[in-house]
Tab-separated table of C-alpha atoms in Angstrom:
chain	number	residue	atom	x	y	z
A	1	MET	CA	0.012	0.117	-0.027
A	2	GLU	CA	1.458	3.365	-1.046
A	3	LEU	CA	2.087	5.839	1.797
A	4	LEU	CA	1.092	9.362	1.701
A	5	PRO	CA	3.910	11.925	1.551
A	6	MET	CA	4.849	13.252	5.095
A	7	SER	CA	3.704	16.742	4.198
A	8	LEU	CA	0.336	15.643	3.246
A	9	THR	CA	-0.110	13.463	6.266
A	10	ARG	CA	0.815	16.290	8.533
A	11	ALA	CA	-1.707	18.778	6.827
A	12	ILE	CA	-4.402	16.171	7.322
A	13	TRP	CA	-3.725	15.760	10.957
A	14	LEU	CA	-3.425	19.568	11.526
A	15	PHE	CA	-6.932	20.065	9.918
A	16	LEU	CA	-8.499	17.275	12.058
A	17	ILE	CA	-6.891	18.692	15.170
A	18	SER	CA	-8.149	22.259	14.244
A	19	ALA	CA	-11.779	20.916	13.873
A	20	ILE	CA	-11.681	19.088	17.075
A	21	LEU	CA	-10.449	22.152	18.988
A	22	LEU	CA	-13.011	24.407	17.464
A	23	CYS	CA	-15.774	22.125	18.886
A	24	SER	CA	-14.176	21.616	22.254
A	25	ILE	CA	-12.759	24.950	23.051
A	26	GLN	CA	-14.830	28.177	22.279
A	27	VAL	CA	-13.618	30.452	19.704
A	28	PRO	CA	-13.665	33.857	21.227
A	29	CYS	CA	-15.974	36.451	19.612
A	30	PHE	CA	-15.541	40.067	18.986
A	31	ILE	CA	-11.883	40.161	19.642
A	32	GLY	CA	-11.027	43.155	17.428
A	33	SER	CA	-13.661	43.195	14.550
A	34	ALA	CA	-15.714	40.749	12.585
A	35	ALA	CA	-12.841	40.447	10.167
A	36	ASN	CA	-11.294	37.973	12.649
A	37	PHE	CA	-14.014	35.467	11.359
A	38	SER	CA	-14.034	33.938	7.945
A	39	ASN	CA	-16.044	31.627	5.777
A	40	GLU	CA	-14.174	28.674	7.240
A	41	THR	CA	-15.209	29.691	10.818
A	42	ASP	CA	-18.852	29.621	9.429
A	43	ARG	CA	-18.406	25.986	8.136
A	44	LEU	CA	-16.763	24.774	11.169
A	45	SER	CA	-19.271	26.430	13.516
A	46	LEU	CA	-21.994	24.696	11.435
A	47	LEU	CA	-20.431	21.294	11.872
A	48	CYS	CA	-20.242	21.850	15.591
A	49	PHE	CA	-23.989	22.635	15.568
A	50	LYS	CA	-24.508	19.374	13.470
A	51	ASP	CA	-22.307	17.412	16.288
A	52	GLN	CA	-24.688	18.486	18.936
A	53	VAL	CA	-27.730	17.023	17.145
A	54	THR	CA	-28.281	13.461	18.486
A	55	ASP	CA	-31.292	12.440	16.329
A	56	ASP	CA	-32.141	13.494	12.844
A	57	PRO	CA	-35.037	11.438	11.734
A	58	LEU	CA	-35.721	13.202	8.571
A	59	ASN	CA	-32.132	13.265	7.483
A	60	SER	CA	-32.395	17.050	7.312
A	61	LEU	CA	-28.566	17.397	7.897
A	62	SER	CA	-27.530	14.789	5.532
A	63	SER	CA	-26.264	17.583	3.016
A	64	TRP	CA	-23.952	18.832	5.611
A	65	ASP	CA	-20.656	17.521	4.506
A	66	ASP	CA	-17.571	18.555	2.484
A	67	ASN	CA	-19.373	17.285	-0.861
A	68	LEU	CA	-21.324	20.595	-0.952
A	69	HIS	CA	-20.513	24.013	-0.189
A	70	PHE	CA	-22.001	25.048	3.222
A	71	CYS	CA	-23.965	27.856	1.600
A	72	TYR	CA	-26.030	25.196	-0.289
A	73	TRP	CA	-26.565	22.878	2.915
A	74	GLN	CA	-30.307	22.321	3.888
A	75	GLY	CA	-31.592	25.118	6.199
A	76	ILE	CA	-28.604	27.555	5.372
A	77	THR	CA	-28.792	30.867	3.477
A	78	CYS	CA	-25.730	32.876	2.614
A	79	SER	CA	-26.129	36.517	1.152
A	80	GLY	CA	-24.754	39.919	1.053
A	81	LEU	CA	-22.886	42.000	-1.359
A	82	ARG	CA	-19.751	42.499	0.507
A	83	HIS	CA	-19.488	38.926	2.225
A	84	PRO	CA	-21.643	36.720	-0.079
A	85	GLN	CA	-20.369	33.397	1.420
A	86	ARG	CA	-21.172	34.261	5.069
A	87	VAL	CA	-24.181	32.519	6.767
A	88	THR	CA	-27.101	34.933	7.148
A	89	ALA	CA	-30.038	32.519	8.078
A	90	LEU	CA	-30.384	29.124	9.820
A	91	ASN	CA	-33.914	27.829	9.307
A	92	LEU	CA	-34.566	24.260	10.446
A	93	THR	CA	-38.085	24.650	11.565
A	94	GLY	CA	-40.171	21.508	11.902
A	95	GLN	CA	-37.361	18.908	11.268
A	96	ASN	CA	-37.836	16.903	14.574
A	97	LEU	CA	-34.254	17.342	15.514
A	98	VAL	CA	-33.137	16.295	18.978
A	99	GLY	CA	-30.129	17.624	20.814
A	100	ARG	CA	-28.625	20.592	22.233
A	101	ILE	CA	-27.599	24.080	20.621
A	102	SER	CA	-23.845	24.370	20.155
A	103	PRO	CA	-22.549	27.534	21.746
A	104	PHE	CA	-20.537	27.987	18.627
A	105	ILE	CA	-23.532	29.308	16.896
A	106	GLY	CA	-22.378	32.536	18.441
A	107	ASN	CA	-19.492	32.529	15.943
A	108	LEU	CA	-21.891	32.787	12.945
A	109	THR	CA	-21.561	36.585	13.079
A	110	PHE	CA	-23.513	37.516	10.074
A	111	LEU	CA	-26.617	35.662	11.169
A	112	ARG	CA	-30.020	37.674	10.781
A	113	ILE	CA	-32.317	34.880	11.021
A	114	ILE	CA	-32.581	31.758	13.411
A	115	ASN	CA	-35.668	29.590	13.163
A	116	LEU	CA	-35.473	26.422	14.974
A	117	ALA	CA	-39.203	26.186	15.873
A	118	ASN	CA	-41.069	22.799	16.314
A	119	ASN	CA	-38.081	20.575	17.084
A	120	SER	CA	-36.931	18.908	20.366
A	121	PHE	CA	-33.888	20.970	21.219
A	122	HIS	CA	-33.286	20.983	25.027
A	123	GLY	CA	-31.018	22.250	27.560
A	124	LYS	CA	-30.233	25.964	28.210
A	125	ILE	CA	-30.426	28.550	25.458
A	126	PRO	CA	-26.777	29.299	24.826
A	127	GLU	CA	-25.627	32.674	26.208
A	128	GLU	CA	-23.524	33.056	23.093
A	129	ARG	CA	-26.513	33.915	20.948
A	130	GLY	CA	-26.111	37.431	22.514
A	131	ARG	CA	-23.096	37.933	20.434
A	132	LEU	CA	-25.144	37.933	17.193
A	133	ARG	CA	-25.355	41.621	16.828
A	134	ARG	CA	-26.872	41.492	13.397
A	135	LEU	CA	-29.751	39.080	14.516
A	136	ARG	CA	-33.224	40.170	13.692
A	137	TYR	CA	-35.334	37.185	13.970
A	138	LEU	CA	-35.066	34.427	16.553
A	139	SER	CA	-37.755	31.673	17.007
A	140	LEU	CA	-37.151	28.616	19.135
A	141	THR	CA	-40.957	27.996	19.611
A	142	ASN	CA	-42.139	24.533	20.693
A	143	ASN	CA	-38.832	22.944	21.859
A	144	THR	CA	-37.967	21.933	25.484
A	145	PHE	CA	-35.485	24.558	26.463
A	146	THR	CA	-35.003	24.950	30.193
A	147	GLY	CA	-33.324	27.517	32.421
A	148	GLU	CA	-33.696	31.362	32.263
A	149	ILE	CA	-33.917	33.597	29.300
A	150	PRO	CA	-30.186	34.650	28.500
A	151	ALA	CA	-29.643	38.158	29.643
A	152	ASN	CA	-27.254	39.033	27.016
A	153	LEU	CA	-29.915	38.571	24.228
A	154	THR	CA	-30.421	42.337	24.971
A	155	HIS	CA	-27.119	42.959	23.120
A	156	CYS	CA	-28.930	42.027	19.881
A	157	LEU	CA	-30.105	45.603	19.303
A	158	LYS	CA	-31.458	44.935	15.670
A	159	LEU	CA	-33.709	41.961	17.033
A	160	GLU	CA	-37.329	42.571	15.641
A	161	VAL	CA	-38.904	39.149	16.615
A	162	LEU	CA	-38.105	37.080	19.722
A	163	ASN	CA	-40.239	33.789	19.885
A	164	LEU	CA	-39.683	31.485	22.737
A	165	TYR	CA	-43.247	30.170	23.042
A	166	GLY	CA	-43.823	26.575	24.216
A	167	ASN	CA	-40.594	25.741	26.016
A	168	GLN	CA	-39.890	25.054	29.812
A	169	LEU	CA	-38.267	28.231	30.521
A	170	SER	CA	-38.302	29.453	34.155
A	171	GLY	CA	-36.768	31.940	36.504
A	172	ARG	CA	-37.844	34.759	38.803
A	173	ILE	CA	-36.953	37.209	36.252
A	174	LEU	CA	-39.464	37.144	33.276
A	175	ILE	CA	-36.930	38.840	30.993
A	176	PRO	CA	-34.036	41.121	31.790
A	177	THR	CA	-34.896	44.846	32.460
A	178	GLU	CA	-32.523	45.719	29.557
A	179	VAL	CA	-35.012	44.327	27.094
A	180	GLY	CA	-36.232	47.905	27.005
A	181	SER	CA	-33.239	48.705	24.748
A	182	LEU	CA	-34.594	46.564	22.025
A	183	LEU	CA	-36.235	49.324	20.500
A	184	LYS	CA	-36.737	47.587	17.008
A	185	LEU	CA	-38.630	44.712	18.672
A	186	THR	CA	-42.054	44.251	17.079
A	187	ARG	CA	-43.054	40.722	18.474
A	188	LEU	CA	-42.335	39.245	21.738
A	189	ASP	CA	-43.711	35.844	22.550
A	190	LEU	CA	-42.911	34.027	25.887
A	191	GLY	CA	-46.128	32.180	26.178
A	192	ASN	CA	-46.566	28.747	27.602
A	193	ASN	CA	-43.424	28.443	29.675
A	194	ASN	CA	-42.917	28.211	33.483
A	195	LEU	CA	-42.049	31.979	33.964
A	196	ILE	CA	-42.813	33.430	37.456
A	197	GLY	CA	-42.408	36.821	38.922
A	198	SER	CA	-43.830	40.213	37.855
A	199	ILE	CA	-43.917	41.867	34.234
A	200	PRO	CA	-41.192	44.239	33.927
A	201	PRO	CA	-42.083	47.884	33.456
A	202	SER	CA	-39.293	48.219	31.019
A	203	LEU	CA	-41.518	46.564	28.384
A	204	GLY	CA	-43.256	49.814	28.142
A	205	ASN	CA	-40.184	51.221	26.235
A	206	LEU	CA	-40.812	49.122	23.256
A	207	SER	CA	-42.475	51.657	21.160
A	208	SER	CA	-42.296	49.459	18.000
A	209	LEU	CA	-43.960	46.443	19.614
A	210	THR	CA	-47.078	45.287	17.937
A	211	TYR	CA	-47.418	41.784	19.495
A	212	LEU	CA	-47.010	40.870	23.185
A	213	TYR	CA	-47.794	37.318	24.301
A	214	LEU	CA	-47.254	36.152	27.642
A	215	ARG	CA	-50.122	33.629	28.021
A	216	ARG	CA	-49.882	30.448	30.305
A	217	ASN	CA	-47.208	31.212	32.804
A	218	SER	CA	-47.303	31.901	36.497
A	219	LEU	CA	-46.724	35.621	36.381
A	220	THR	CA	-47.863	37.908	39.267
A	221	GLY	CA	-48.050	41.440	40.134
A	222	SER	CA	-50.035	43.898	37.993
A	223	ILE	CA	-49.947	45.274	34.597
A	224	PRO	CA	-47.217	48.007	34.522
A	225	GLY	CA	-48.645	51.489	33.891
A	226	GLU	CA	-45.835	52.024	31.211
A	227	PHE	CA	-47.938	49.762	28.917
A	228	SER	CA	-49.829	53.035	28.236
A	229	GLN	CA	-46.716	53.998	26.163
A	230	LEU	CA	-47.031	51.053	23.749
A	231	VAL	CA	-48.550	53.101	20.967
A	232	SER	CA	-47.909	50.532	18.226
A	233	LEU	CA	-49.169	47.598	20.246
A	234	GLU	CA	-52.140	45.555	18.442
A	235	VAL	CA	-52.265	42.419	20.455
A	236	LEU	CA	-51.764	41.976	24.361
A	237	SER	CA	-52.230	38.509	25.584
A	238	ILE	CA	-51.704	37.834	29.330
A	239	SER	CA	-54.316	35.146	29.916
A	240	GLU	CA	-53.941	32.270	32.159
A	241	ASN	CA	-51.503	33.756	34.753
A	242	GLU	CA	-51.745	35.173	38.361
A	243	VAL	CA	-51.706	38.838	37.583
A	244	SER	CA	-53.916	40.908	39.993
A	245	GLY	CA	-54.867	44.421	40.736
A	246	PRO	CA	-57.169	46.696	38.531
A	247	ILE	CA	-56.917	46.757	34.797
A	248	PRO	CA	-55.200	50.153	34.267
A	249	VAL	CA	-57.367	52.752	32.879
A	250	SER	CA	-54.248	54.160	31.046
A	251	LEU	CA	-54.145	50.998	28.959
A	252	SER	CA	-56.549	52.721	26.637
A	253	ASN	CA	-53.784	55.134	25.659
A	254	ALA	CA	-52.363	52.369	23.570
A	255	SER	CA	-54.843	53.370	21.070
A	256	GLY	CA	-53.770	50.741	18.322
A	257	LEU	CA	-54.894	47.820	20.433
A	258	LEU	CA	-57.003	45.287	18.532
A	259	VAL	CA	-56.984	42.311	20.745
A	260	ILE	CA	-56.942	42.317	24.619
A	261	LYS	CA	-56.750	38.906	26.249
A	262	LEU	CA	-56.533	39.147	30.195
A	263	ALA	CA	-58.667	36.052	31.010
A	264	ILE	CA	-58.100	33.680	33.816
A	265	ASN	CA	-56.197	35.779	36.176
A	266	SER	CA	-56.975	37.773	39.399
A	267	PHE	CA	-57.951	41.196	38.175
A	268	SER	CA	-60.321	43.097	40.354
A	269	GLY	CA	-62.183	46.328	40.122
A	270	SER	CA	-64.249	47.467	37.137
A	271	VAL	CA	-63.804	47.210	33.376
A	272	PRO	CA	-62.170	50.509	32.207
A	273	MET	CA	-64.894	52.622	30.632
A	274	ASN	CA	-62.076	54.048	28.627
A	275	PHE	CA	-61.908	50.824	26.494
A	276	GLY	CA	-64.516	52.535	24.458
A	277	ARG	CA	-61.800	54.849	23.049
A	278	LEU	CA	-60.200	51.763	21.223
A	279	LYS	CA	-61.911	52.331	17.979
A	280	GLY	CA	-60.387	49.161	16.339
A	281	LEU	CA	-60.918	46.741	19.269
A	282	SER	CA	-62.134	43.420	17.872
A	283	LYS	CA	-61.596	40.973	20.748
A	284	LEU	CA	-61.814	41.517	24.454
A	285	TYR	CA	-61.362	38.608	26.743
A	286	LEU	CA	-61.585	39.417	30.561
A	287	GLY	CA	-63.384	36.175	31.740
A	288	GLY	CA	-62.196	34.330	34.641
A	289	ASN	CA	-61.202	37.149	37.065
A	290	ARG	CA	-62.592	38.963	40.103
A	291	LEU	CA	-63.894	42.086	38.266
A	292	GLY	CA	-66.786	43.735	39.966
A	293	ILE	CA	-65.779	43.299	43.713
A	294	GLY	CA	-67.021	46.302	45.630
A	295	LYS	CA	-68.450	48.084	42.617
A	296	SER	CA	-72.055	49.091	41.682
A	297	HIS	CA	-73.329	49.371	38.162
A	298	ASP	CA	-70.555	47.386	36.876
A	299	LEU	CA	-72.112	46.826	33.497
A	300	SER	CA	-72.011	50.339	32.408
A	301	PHE	CA	-68.831	49.420	30.480
A	302	LEU	CA	-71.102	47.848	27.948
A	303	HIS	CA	-72.404	51.203	26.947
A	304	SER	CA	-68.781	52.514	26.439
A	305	LEU	CA	-68.074	49.655	24.129
A	306	THR	CA	-70.873	50.589	21.795
A	307	ASN	CA	-68.186	53.022	20.319
A	308	CYS	CA	-66.045	49.978	19.198
A	309	SER	CA	-67.527	49.411	15.883
A	310	SER	CA	-65.265	46.516	14.972
A	311	LEU	CA	-65.949	44.462	18.088
A	312	GLN	CA	-66.386	40.694	17.355
A	313	GLU	CA	-65.716	38.811	20.607
A	314	LEU	CA	-66.573	39.845	24.020
A	315	ASP	CA	-66.015	37.813	27.064
A	316	VAL	CA	-66.511	38.974	30.757
A	317	SER	CA	-67.966	35.586	32.055
A	318	ASP	CA	-67.010	34.137	35.449
A	319	ASN	CA	-66.555	37.373	37.216
A	320	ARG	CA	-68.496	39.169	39.947
A	321	LEU	CA	-70.205	41.886	37.824
A	322	SER	CA	-73.432	42.978	39.134
A	323	GLY	CA	-76.328	45.189	37.914
A	324	SER	CA	-78.878	45.087	35.102
A	325	LEU	CA	-77.976	45.002	31.310
A	326	PRO	CA	-78.275	48.588	29.736
A	327	ASP	CA	-80.692	49.054	27.042
A	328	SER	CA	-77.668	50.440	24.955
A	329	MET	CA	-76.123	46.981	24.607
A	330	GLY	CA	-78.251	46.661	21.572
A	331	ASN	CA	-75.881	49.279	20.114
A	332	LEU	CA	-72.908	47.124	20.265
A	333	SER	CA	-71.185	46.390	16.979
A	334	THR	CA	-73.261	44.421	14.502
A	335	GLN	CA	-69.988	42.508	13.819
A	336	LEU	CA	-70.226	41.071	17.313
A	337	ARG	CA	-70.383	37.267	16.925
A	338	ILE	CA	-69.632	36.048	20.557
A	339	LEU	CA	-70.944	37.511	23.767
A	340	TRP	CA	-70.143	35.776	27.079
A	341	LEU	CA	-71.818	37.195	30.176
A	342	GLY	CA	-72.306	33.992	32.168
A	343	SER	CA	-71.486	33.398	35.846
A	344	ASN	CA	-71.903	36.770	37.054
A	345	ARG	CA	-74.480	38.535	39.251
A	346	ILE	CA	-76.619	40.017	36.633
A	347	PHE	CA	-80.276	40.612	37.272
A	348	GLY	CA	-83.318	42.072	35.509
A	349	SER	CA	-84.514	41.458	32.064
A	350	ILE	CA	-82.596	41.024	28.668
A	351	PRO	CA	-82.939	44.231	26.702
A	352	SER	CA	-85.068	43.747	23.574
A	353	GLY	CA	-82.550	45.692	21.610
A	354	ILE	CA	-80.062	42.729	21.818
A	355	GLN	CA	-81.929	41.534	18.662
A	356	ASN	CA	-80.164	44.207	16.859
A	357	LEU	CA	-76.843	42.319	17.162
A	358	VAL	CA	-77.559	40.669	13.793
A	359	GLY	CA	-74.097	39.045	13.706
A	360	LEU	CA	-74.438	37.346	16.997
A	361	THR	CA	-73.948	33.534	16.888
A	362	THR	CA	-73.065	32.668	20.467
A	363	LEU	CA	-74.676	34.113	23.639
A	364	ARG	CA	-73.749	32.782	27.081
A	365	MET	CA	-75.694	34.145	30.104
A	366	GLU	CA	-75.885	31.240	32.335
A	367	TYR	CA	-75.615	31.394	36.159
A	368	ASN	CA	-77.119	34.827	36.574
A	369	SER	CA	-80.389	36.022	38.064
A	370	LEU	CA	-82.131	37.136	34.817
A	371	THR	CA	-85.832	37.575	34.761
A	372	GLY	CA	-88.615	37.928	32.100
A	373	ILE	CA	-88.750	36.540	28.607
A	374	ILE	CA	-86.127	35.765	26.144
A	375	PRO	CA	-86.334	38.137	23.077
A	376	ILE	CA	-87.499	36.233	19.941
A	377	GLY	CA	-84.459	37.145	17.973
A	378	VAL	CA	-82.200	35.633	20.658
A	379	VAL	CA	-84.023	32.291	20.629
A	380	LYS	CA	-82.806	31.675	17.058
A	381	LEU	CA	-79.105	31.887	18.001
A	382	ASN	CA	-76.847	28.805	17.012
A	383	GLU	CA	-75.680	28.737	20.760
A	384	LEU	CA	-77.845	30.174	23.713
A	385	ARG	CA	-76.866	29.584	27.300
């Protein structure tokens, strides 16, 4: 058998040693400038990522070898005029991958997009992600990550979307206070985790935020008054937590709100009359709270909501609202499809004007103290309780 020349053998061994060292000893980031990194750094960092994947049932990473340039590997995008062969996107959503995220992902310094949603990655989210200063989109939805949200993610000042929904994140700090510096953030989704503690007031600094989703955690405290500053906010979802106190009247200052979901918490007091100022409001879910305690004429907010001409769904069931239904409720939006008023302390008759709600398909008024007859138009509803 013919032996390889000594120089070639040495070169092969040096290459193998370099690859092993890269995956075992972290390459330092941001020493000097980005010029310290190269196309080869990207390739080796991706191989380290692959090395941490323990199960690849769909063979999604089968193309990740030296037979193909890494820019053409599945899930990899390279782009840019000045640096055309640097990795800018890692998109392996829904590939059923199992494993941990290699910390060397932090060496892919040109990354703008990371989408690893709907896999089975576990362990902690690497702190090294905070080094990706060009990152604009990060989605790790529906994995099984544990631990706290890395504080240095707040170094990604260009981040527009942060989606960590459906993991097992925990920690007494929901998200670092410094998140208020992510002024380009438009979507923040931390729902369906194990987060506890209060909601940071610093979220009120996110003037570009349009979507805030904190549902299904164990959050406590109250809604920060600073949320009134979220002038671009369209969707606010904090349902299924343990948030308490009154619903801030100033929340109506977030005039772009289209959807408010605060159901299944411990809110008390009254429904803010100022919600009638939210002209574009289409969904308001306040069921499963303690609204109405110590208040009289609690149903007067229904009159204010007649100004919301786009209202489609209204749920204030399972509270402690008392009083009679105002005649003006017949002036609610004709687009209203769902009206849930059940399990309160409502008495008196059902206003005949409710027949004007021609778009209504579901009306729930069970477990109250209503009297009189049911208006004819209401009897014809698809679901009446």
